[in-house]
Amino acid sequence: MDFGALVVVTCLASALGTFLMAIFANYPIALAPGMGLNAFFAFGVVLTMKVNGAPVTWQMALAAVFIEGAIFAVLTLTSIREAIMNAIPKSLKIGISAGIGLFIAFIGLQSAGIIINNDATLLGLGAVRNNMPMMLSMLGLLIMSVLTALNVKGALLLGIIIITGIAAFLGLVEVPAQFVSQPPSITPLLWQVDFSLIKSPEFWVVVFTFFFVDFFDTLGTLVGVCNRSGLLDENGNLPRAKGALMADAIATMAGAAMGTSTVTSYVESSSGVAQGGRTGLTSIVTALLFVCAIFFTPLVGMVPAYATAPALIVVGIYMMISLRDLNYDDLTETIPALVGCFMMPFAYSIATGIEFAIVLYVVIKIFTGKFRDISFLMILLSALFVAKEFLA
């Protein structure tokens, strides 16, 4: 796929989805092509999967994404997605929120090089000596932590700018000759969807996989971010959920038409909430900045991962604070919530964490005789998750 066109398409799809979130739901949540779904698109489908003995092209994969978005739109209009979201108990929503926070912090530690792969123990501390990127990342964490504790607005952005500036001064990042550039054409990707495999059962396996991961990643992100920002109602439900979900569905279809993988609500929206964002105005500003980024690609590209990593760690900690709202006297609520929380970073999947939380919640409630706490939708979801794992 043409890289320059992909950069522009990513920005345009993100801007559209984020703007729709503001208009339809008035939430401070941004949308973009999901990184996990990007990886599945590239490595799980295009590079490895075959349908009728032939490799799946990226045009065919885009068709699967487009159909998945259309299915989402239909389910949203029938309120099925909203009903599933509201059926999840408040305790699990708290666990999901904290789990996303732990996941974000873990990603930040990895991006900073502080936590690395270790063949003996799975994870370990990265080398500190002569590791300037890690040292700068830890300095960034200190700067952001202090500024956040002092309630300085824009603390995370200031930290990113300072660390990027230091890195540029030390020659660790290349300063572009010009900060503004003409955006490439998106013609190589525009409406390149290929529906030729639509009659193949194997093709629908691809559609279902995109559908499943997107469904529960989106659900987890919306619940997690809105719980931490106080946007859930007294029953732990999400007001205007239908508008938020419709924005997600339309953005996914539009993104596929333009040439990118599934567009979904993303967990880094928490950084905007952490800085005070509470309404769709936050999303409108973010959408406009996505459009501006098309012209400032060289400037955006010089920001290193170790400058943004500390922001993820701080935001992750911010989201984990929601664990204080759990009822620790009722272990039938607390255990499933915490297991779901832990599974997200350990399995590297928001959807997997939600699966474990829901199945464990239903099973524990059944064996402790608390049948009235379980809704029919929770039982149905639990059965589907178990069937998915054993039949996969």
Coordinates of N, CA and C in Angstrom, one line a residue, residues 70-165:
A70 N -20.6 -1.9 8.0 CA -22.0 -1.9 7.7 C -22.8 -2.7 8.7
I71 N -22.3 -3.9 9.1 CA -23.0 -4.7 10.1 C -23.1 -3.9 11.4
F72 N -22.1 -3.2 11.7 CA -22.1 -2.4 13.0 C -23.2 -1.4 12.9
A73 N -23.3 -0.7 11.8 CA -24.3 0.3 11.6 C -25.7 -0.2 11.8
V74 N -25.9 -1.4 11.2 CA -27.3 -2.0 11.3 C -27.5 -2.4 12.8
L75 N -26.6 -3.0 13.5 CA -26.7 -3.4 14.9 C -26.9 -2.2 15.8
T76 N -26.3 -1.1 15.4 CA -26.4 0.1 16.2 C -27.8 0.7 16.1
L77 N -28.4 0.7 14.8 CA -29.7 1.2 14.6 C -30.8 0.4 15.3
T78 N -30.5 -0.9 15.5 CA -31.4 -1.8 16.2 C -31.2 -1.8 17.7
S79 N -30.2 -1.0 18.2 CA -29.9 -0.8 19.6 C -29.3 -2.1 20.2
I80 N -28.9 -3.1 19.4 CA -28.3 -4.3 20.0 C -27.0 -4.0 20.7
R81 N -26.1 -3.2 20.0 CA -24.8 -2.8 20.6 C -25.0 -2.0 21.9
E82 N -25.9 -1.1 21.9 CA -26.2 -0.3 23.1 C -26.7 -1.2 24.2
A83 N -27.5 -2.2 23.9 CA -28.1 -3.1 25.0 C -26.9 -3.9 25.6
I84 N -26.0 -4.4 24.7 CA -24.9 -5.2 25.3 C -24.0 -4.3 26.2
M85 N -23.8 -3.1 25.7 CA -22.9 -2.2 26.5 C -23.6 -1.9 27.9
N86 N -24.9 -1.7 27.9 CA -25.5 -1.4 29.2 C -25.8 -2.6 30.0
A87 N -25.7 -3.8 29.4 CA -25.9 -5.1 30.2 C -24.7 -5.4 31.1
I88 N -23.5 -4.8 30.8 CA -22.3 -5.1 31.6 C -22.4 -4.5 32.9
P89 N -22.2 -5.2 34.0 CA -22.3 -4.6 35.4 C -21.3 -3.5 35.6
K90 N -21.7 -2.6 36.6 CA -20.9 -1.5 36.9 C -19.5 -1.9 37.3
S91 N -19.4 -3.0 38.1 CA -18.1 -3.5 38.6 C -17.2 -3.8 37.5
L92 N -17.7 -4.5 36.5 CA -16.9 -4.9 35.3 C -16.4 -3.6 34.5
K93 N -17.3 -2.6 34.5 CA -16.9 -1.4 33.8 C -15.8 -0.7 34.5
I94 N -15.8 -0.8 35.8 CA -14.7 -0.2 36.6 C -13.4 -1.0 36.3
G95 N -13.5 -2.3 36.2 CA -12.4 -3.2 35.9 C -11.8 -2.9 34.5
I96 N -12.8 -2.8 33.6 CA -12.4 -2.5 32.2 C -11.6 -1.2 32.1
S97 N -12.1 -0.1 32.8 CA -11.5 1.2 32.8 C -10.0 1.1 33.3
A98 N -9.9 0.4 34.5 CA -8.6 0.3 35.1 C -7.7 -0.6 34.3
G99 N -8.2 -1.7 33.6 CA -7.5 -2.5 32.8 C -6.9 -1.8 31.6
I100 N -7.7 -0.9 31.0 CA -7.2 -0.2 29.9 C -6.1 0.8 30.3
G101 N -6.2 1.3 31.6 CA -5.2 2.1 32.1 C -3.9 1.4 32.3
L102 N -4.0 0.2 32.9 CA -2.8 -0.7 33.0 C -2.2 -1.1 31.7
F103 N -3.0 -1.3 30.7 CA -2.6 -1.6 29.4 C -1.8 -0.5 28.8
I104 N -2.4 0.7 28.9 CA -1.7 1.9 28.3 C -0.4 2.2 29.0
A105 N -0.3 2.0 30.3 CA 0.9 2.2 31.0 C 2.0 1.2 30.6
F106 N 1.5 0.0 30.4 CA 2.4 -1.1 29.9 C 3.0 -0.8 28.5
I107 N 2.1 -0.3 27.6 CA 2.5 0.1 26.3 C 3.6 1.3 26.4
G108 N 3.3 2.2 27.3 CA 4.2 3.3 27.5 C 5.6 2.8 28.0
L109 N 5.6 1.9 28.9 CA 6.9 1.4 29.4 C 7.6 0.6 28.4
Q110 N 6.9 0.0 27.5 CA 7.6 -0.7 26.3 C 8.1 0.3 25.3
S111 N 7.3 1.3 25.0 CA 7.8 2.3 24.1 C 9.0 3.1 24.6
A112 N 9.1 3.2 25.9 CA 10.2 4.0 26.5 C 11.5 3.1 26.5
G113 N 11.3 1.8 26.3 CA 12.4 0.9 26.4 C 12.7 0.5 27.9
I114 N 11.8 0.9 28.8 CA 12.1 0.6 30.2 C 11.8 -0.9 30.5
I115 N 10.7 -1.4 29.9 CA 10.4 -2.8 29.9 C 10.6 -3.4 28.6
I116 N 11.4 -4.5 28.6 CA 11.7 -5.2 27.3 C 11.5 -6.7 27.4
N117 N 11.6 -7.4 26.3 CA 11.4 -8.8 26.3 C 12.6 -9.5 27.0
N118 N 12.3 -10.5 27.7 CA 13.3 -11.3 28.4 C 12.9 -12.8 28.2
D119 N 13.8 -13.6 27.6 CA 13.4 -15.0 27.2 C 13.3 -15.8 28.5
A120 N 13.9 -15.4 29.6 CA 13.8 -16.3 30.8 C 12.6 -15.9 31.6
T121 N 12.3 -14.7 31.7 CA 11.2 -14.2 32.6 C 10.0 -13.5 31.8
L122 N 10.0 -13.6 30.5 CA 9.1 -12.9 29.6 C 9.3 -11.4 29.5
L123 N 9.5 -10.8 30.7 CA 9.7 -9.3 30.7 C 10.9 -9.0 31.6
G124 N 11.5 -7.9 31.4 CA 12.6 -7.4 32.2 C 12.9 -6.0 32.0
L125 N 13.8 -5.4 32.8 CA 14.2 -4.0 32.7 C 15.2 -3.8 31.6
G126 N 15.0 -2.8 30.8 CA 15.9 -2.5 29.7 C 17.3 -2.0 30.3
A127 N 18.3 -2.1 29.4 CA 19.6 -1.6 29.9 C 19.6 -0.1 30.1
V128 N 20.1 0.3 31.3 CA 20.0 1.7 31.7 C 21.3 2.4 31.3
R129 N 22.4 1.8 31.4 CA 23.7 2.4 31.1 C 23.8 2.8 29.6
N130 N 24.2 4.0 29.3 CA 24.4 4.4 27.9 C 23.1 4.3 27.1
N131 N 22.0 4.4 27.7 CA 20.7 4.3 27.0 C 20.0 5.6 27.1
M132 N 20.4 6.6 26.3 CA 19.9 7.9 26.3 C 18.4 8.0 26.1
P133 N 17.8 7.3 25.1 CA 16.4 7.3 24.9 C 15.6 7.0 26.2
M134 N 16.0 5.9 26.9 CA 15.4 5.5 28.1 C 15.5 6.6 29.2
M135 N 16.7 7.2 29.3 CA 16.9 8.2 30.3 C 16.0 9.5 30.0
L136 N 15.9 9.8 28.7 CA 15.0 10.9 28.4 C 13.6 10.6 28.6
S137 N 13.2 9.4 28.4 CA 11.8 9.0 28.7 C 11.5 9.1 30.2
M138 N 12.5 8.6 31.0 CA 12.3 8.7 32.5 C 12.3 10.2 32.9
L139 N 13.1 11.0 32.3 CA 13.0 12.5 32.6 C 11.7 13.0 32.2
G140 N 11.2 12.6 31.0 CA 9.8 13.0 30.6 C 8.8 12.6 31.6
L141 N 8.9 11.4 32.1 CA 7.9 10.9 33.1 C 7.9 11.8 34.4
L142 N 9.2 12.2 34.8 CA 9.3 13.1 35.9 C 8.7 14.4 35.7
I143 N 9.0 15.0 34.5 CA 8.4 16.3 34.2 C 6.9 16.3 34.1
M144 N 6.4 15.3 33.4 CA 4.9 15.2 33.3 C 4.2 15.0 34.7
S145 N 4.9 14.1 35.5 CA 4.3 13.8 36.8 C 4.2 15.1 37.7
V146 N 5.3 15.8 37.7 CA 5.4 17.0 38.5 C 4.4 18.1 38.0
L147 N 4.3 18.3 36.7 CA 3.4 19.3 36.1 C 2.0 18.9 36.4
T148 N 1.7 17.6 36.2 CA 0.3 17.1 36.5 C -0.1 17.3 37.9
A149 N 0.9 17.0 38.8 CA 0.6 17.1 40.3 C 0.3 18.6 40.6
L150 N 1.0 19.5 39.9 CA 0.8 20.9 40.1 C -0.4 21.5 39.4
N151 N -1.2 20.6 38.7 CA -2.4 20.9 37.9 C -2.1 21.9 36.8
V152 N -0.9 21.8 36.2 CA -0.6 22.6 35.0 C -1.3 22.1 33.8
K153 N -2.1 22.9 33.2 CA -2.8 22.5 31.9 C -1.8 22.3 30.8
G154 N -2.0 21.2 30.1 CA -1.2 20.8 29.0 C 0.1 20.2 29.5
A155 N 0.1 19.6 30.7 CA 1.3 19.0 31.2 C 1.9 18.0 30.3
L156 N 1.1 17.1 29.8 CA 1.6 16.0 28.9 C 2.2 16.6 27.6
L157 N 1.5 17.5 27.0 CA 2.0 18.1 25.8 C 3.3 18.8 26.0
L158 N 3.4 19.6 27.1 CA 4.6 20.3 27.5 C 5.8 19.3 27.7
G159 N 5.5 18.2 28.3 CA 6.6 17.2 28.5 C 7.1 16.6 27.2
I160 N 6.1 16.3 26.3 CA 6.5 15.8 25.0 C 7.4 16.8 24.2
I161 N 7.0 18.1 24.3 CA 7.7 19.1 23.5 C 9.1 19.3 24.1
I162 N 9.2 19.2 25.5 CA 10.6 19.4 26.1 C 11.5 18.3 25.7
I163 N 11.0 17.0 25.8 CA 11.9 15.9 25.6 C 12.2 15.8 24.1
T164 N 11.3 16.2 23.2 CA 11.6 16.2 21.8 C 12.7 17.3 21.5
G165 N 12.6 18.4 22.2 CA 13.6 19.5 22.0 C 14.9 19.1 22.5

